Amino acid sequence: MSEAFAPQHFVGPMGSEFWRIAVPPDIVPVLAERVDWNRFGRRVMIDAAGGVIGWMNPSGTHEDYADAADKTVERAARLLGKTAKAKRGTRWKRPDDPKNTGLEPDASFYVGVNAERWLAARRQGGAEAAALFEAANPPDLVAEIEVTHFDGDKPGRYAALGVREMWLVSWKSLDRAVEVEILDLRTPDGPRSVAESLALPGLGAATLPEAFELAINVRYEELEELLTATLALAPQDSGQSTDF
């Protein structure tokens, strides 16, 4: 890779390695088609409009929290009588974006109606039908683990894809305390921090750090108890329709 495209590089607080390069937007489609960026990193972001290509190699701790997000979402959805389908690091893009571009979150999910529609497509038409559904329907929820200074523009990028909700999971390196922020990506003034999940009503940001730790330590019975208690305290459904 030439010096003109020399990447920025740093190690995150959980030990993951991050890289990013800025290139002229008009050559992004060529780079996306001719280079397999997943050879460089496990998660890739290729922003055709912004001319940014980023990739990362997650640490074991990073992957523990991504897996914890899967476990937490799936159990919370079941307790709420919803279907959830984890799509982990699927690369998401808009239909008109160039081939092979898009964002690969650390965790992503269809929840509720979209999960049921995905399952119906997969059962009726196999993997090809599921892929077509994914091409036309962004996930309801994405999670980014080990938030860094590279992530400041990601809420806007996910909002542009049509994603409704984003979880930002950060880890303070001094005391290794996990913090989770939930963002509503569809507010008129841009992404806004909210107290609880939109896809999983009643599941608060304050509960998620404990839920993740229980999931990581395979204390699933306690995780179920925590989620049951938390969701039982949530206001009852008003009967209004939702996107989920």
XYZ file of C-alpha atoms in Angstrom:
244
model
C 0.000 0.000 0.000
C 1.508 3.360 -1.073
C 2.469 6.107 1.357
C -0.398 8.213 -0.043
C -2.802 5.692 1.436
C -0.854 4.992 4.651
C -3.440 4.102 7.308
C -3.930 5.596 10.721
C -3.429 2.878 13.305
C -3.936 2.474 17.039
C -4.800 -0.109 19.676
C -8.130 0.268 21.497
C -8.740 -0.035 25.251
C -9.803 -3.699 24.906
C -6.722 -4.548 22.878
C -8.230 -4.531 19.391
C -6.271 -3.012 16.507
C -7.857 -0.349 14.317
C -6.812 1.097 10.938
C -8.331 3.767 8.700
C -7.379 5.415 5.410
C -8.896 8.337 3.516
C -8.998 8.079 -0.282
C -10.669 10.061 -3.089
C -14.335 9.007 -3.089
C -14.315 8.356 -6.828
C -11.832 5.492 -6.487
C -13.620 3.772 -3.587
C -15.767 1.574 -5.888
C -12.599 0.320 -7.637
C -10.820 -0.370 -4.347
C -13.915 -2.090 -2.945
C -14.176 -4.394 -5.946
C -10.490 -5.209 -6.450
C -9.302 -5.539 -2.854
C -10.627 -8.028 -0.312
C -10.421 -5.739 2.723
C -11.409 -8.580 5.039
C -7.926 -9.974 4.411
C -6.670 -7.072 6.527
C -9.294 -7.087 9.284
C -12.270 -8.930 10.706
C -14.584 -5.896 10.567
C -14.581 -3.500 7.628
C -16.112 -0.107 6.854
C -16.056 1.157 3.255
C -17.757 4.536 2.935
C -18.066 5.349 -0.754
C -19.486 8.836 -0.226
C -16.953 9.897 2.412
C -13.912 8.223 0.901
C -13.063 6.347 4.099
C -11.959 2.725 4.431
C -11.479 1.308 7.916
C -10.822 -2.133 9.326
C -10.096 -3.723 12.667
C -8.970 -6.961 14.249
C -10.930 -7.573 17.454
C -9.370 -8.809 20.660
C -10.804 -11.736 22.608
C -12.362 -9.307 25.083
C -13.954 -7.363 22.241
C -15.528 -10.538 20.864
C -16.752 -11.518 24.323
C -18.839 -8.347 24.474
C -20.132 -8.776 20.920
C -21.250 -12.299 21.840
C -22.802 -10.915 25.046
C -24.849 -8.507 22.945
C -26.159 -11.471 20.940
C -27.090 -13.397 24.076
C -28.741 -10.390 25.725
C -30.800 -9.332 22.713
C -32.024 -12.840 21.987
C -33.123 -13.449 25.593
C -34.715 -10.029 26.054
C -36.641 -10.424 22.802
C -37.966 -13.812 23.868
C -39.104 -12.443 27.228
C -40.944 -9.662 25.383
C -42.636 -12.133 23.041
C -40.596 -10.940 20.057
C -38.430 -12.753 17.538
C -34.791 -11.681 17.195
C -32.319 -12.735 14.529
C -28.641 -11.971 15.143
C -26.700 -11.060 11.999
C -23.388 -10.191 13.776
C -20.917 -8.633 11.278
C -23.011 -8.647 8.095
C -21.909 -5.833 5.761
C -24.807 -3.415 5.383
C -25.168 -0.872 2.592
C -27.806 1.139 0.790
C -29.183 -0.408 -2.426
C -27.528 2.280 -4.580
C -24.120 2.107 -2.880
C -21.290 0.535 -4.927
C -20.692 -3.194 -4.739
C -18.757 -4.455 -1.700
C -19.050 -1.171 0.208
C -20.864 -0.662 3.516
C -20.399 -1.126 7.256
C -19.798 -4.277 9.292
C -20.979 -3.705 12.887
C -19.749 -5.825 15.761
C -23.307 -7.081 16.230
C -26.529 -6.472 14.317
C -30.080 -7.682 14.695
C -33.481 -7.887 13.151
C -36.076 -7.628 15.925
C -39.817 -8.234 15.796
C -41.496 -7.945 12.391
C -38.255 -7.758 10.414
C -36.912 -10.870 12.145
C -40.080 -12.745 11.261
C -39.909 -11.520 7.653
C -36.262 -12.566 7.370
C -37.086 -16.030 8.714
C -39.993 -16.379 6.293
C -37.733 -15.432 3.369
C -35.024 -17.854 4.502
C -37.431 -20.736 5.024
C -39.214 -20.214 1.724
C -36.347 -19.229 -0.545
C -33.142 -20.276 1.188
C -29.976 -18.243 1.563
C -30.504 -16.347 -1.695
C -33.907 -15.043 -0.575
C -32.499 -14.078 2.826
C -29.678 -12.154 1.123
C -32.180 -10.289 -1.033
C -34.149 -9.354 2.067
C -30.992 -8.073 3.764
C -30.089 -5.992 0.708
C -33.409 -4.156 0.961
C -33.842 -4.020 4.751
C -31.311 -2.596 7.222
C -31.072 -4.120 10.707
C -33.231 -2.714 13.490
C -30.330 -2.593 15.943
C -26.532 -2.482 15.684
C -23.901 -2.575 18.409
C -20.378 -1.203 18.242
C -18.001 -2.543 20.869
C -14.861 -0.768 22.131
C -15.864 2.737 21.056
C -12.927 4.836 19.843
C -12.293 8.215 18.233
C -12.846 6.484 14.881
C -16.509 5.924 15.796
C -17.663 9.536 16.028
C -19.107 9.476 12.516
C -20.624 6.003 12.684
C -24.024 6.953 14.179
C -24.653 9.205 11.192
C -23.503 6.539 8.776
C -25.805 3.929 10.308
C -28.664 6.428 10.332
C -28.112 6.990 6.605
C -28.482 3.231 6.089
C -31.881 3.334 7.806
C -30.878 1.657 11.081
C -33.147 2.700 13.956
C -31.028 2.007 17.048
C -27.354 1.771 17.971
C -25.583 0.603 21.127
C -22.168 2.097 21.873
C -20.231 -0.145 24.258
C -17.139 1.513 25.736
C -14.574 0.294 28.238
C -12.589 2.663 30.399
C -9.071 1.250 30.373
C -8.193 2.485 33.876
C -10.896 0.642 35.824
C -12.198 -1.581 32.994
C -15.747 -0.473 33.684
C -18.145 -0.997 30.792
C -20.568 1.732 29.783
C -23.365 1.404 27.242
C -25.088 4.270 25.452
C -28.254 3.697 23.432
C -28.804 6.009 20.457
C -32.057 6.685 18.627
C -30.786 7.228 15.076
C -34.010 8.559 13.568
C -34.633 11.744 15.532
C -35.043 14.867 13.338
C -31.991 16.566 14.861
C -29.729 13.569 14.464
C -28.791 10.631 16.714
C -29.957 11.159 20.311
C -29.059 9.292 23.494
C -32.054 7.549 25.101
C -32.508 5.723 28.396
C -33.853 2.452 27.021
C -33.948 0.367 23.893
C -36.438 1.166 21.151
C -36.376 -2.351 19.730
C -36.633 -3.956 23.184
C -38.811 -1.621 25.298
C -37.923 -1.641 28.978
C -34.325 -2.749 28.459
C -32.360 0.184 29.814
C -28.832 1.285 29.031
C -28.069 1.131 32.759
C -28.906 -2.599 32.818
C -26.790 -3.624 29.850
C -23.322 -3.596 31.497
C -24.466 -6.084 34.142
C -26.304 -8.152 31.536
C -23.178 -8.356 29.397
C -21.013 -9.460 32.317
C -23.465 -12.224 33.194
C -23.528 -13.384 29.579
C -19.738 -13.375 29.277
C -19.427 -15.443 32.445
C -22.050 -17.932 31.189
C -24.352 -17.109 34.089
C -27.411 -17.434 31.921
C -29.898 -18.177 34.691
C -28.929 -14.931 36.450
C -29.081 -13.101 33.124
C -32.632 -14.334 32.611
C -33.541 -13.234 36.143
C -32.054 -9.766 35.587
C -33.854 -9.288 32.282
C -37.131 -10.650 33.650
C -37.008 -8.240 36.588
C -36.034 -5.298 34.386
C -38.665 -5.909 31.739
C -41.344 -6.586 34.366
C -40.775 -3.050 35.689
C -41.301 -1.504 32.257
C -44.646 0.179 31.462
C -47.150 -2.078 29.765
C -47.528 -1.879 25.987
C -49.953 0.898 25.079
C -51.105 -0.982 21.994
C -49.534 1.483 19.577
C -47.859 -0.030 16.542
C -44.070 0.051 16.161
C -41.515 -0.702 13.453
C -40.433 -3.719 15.438
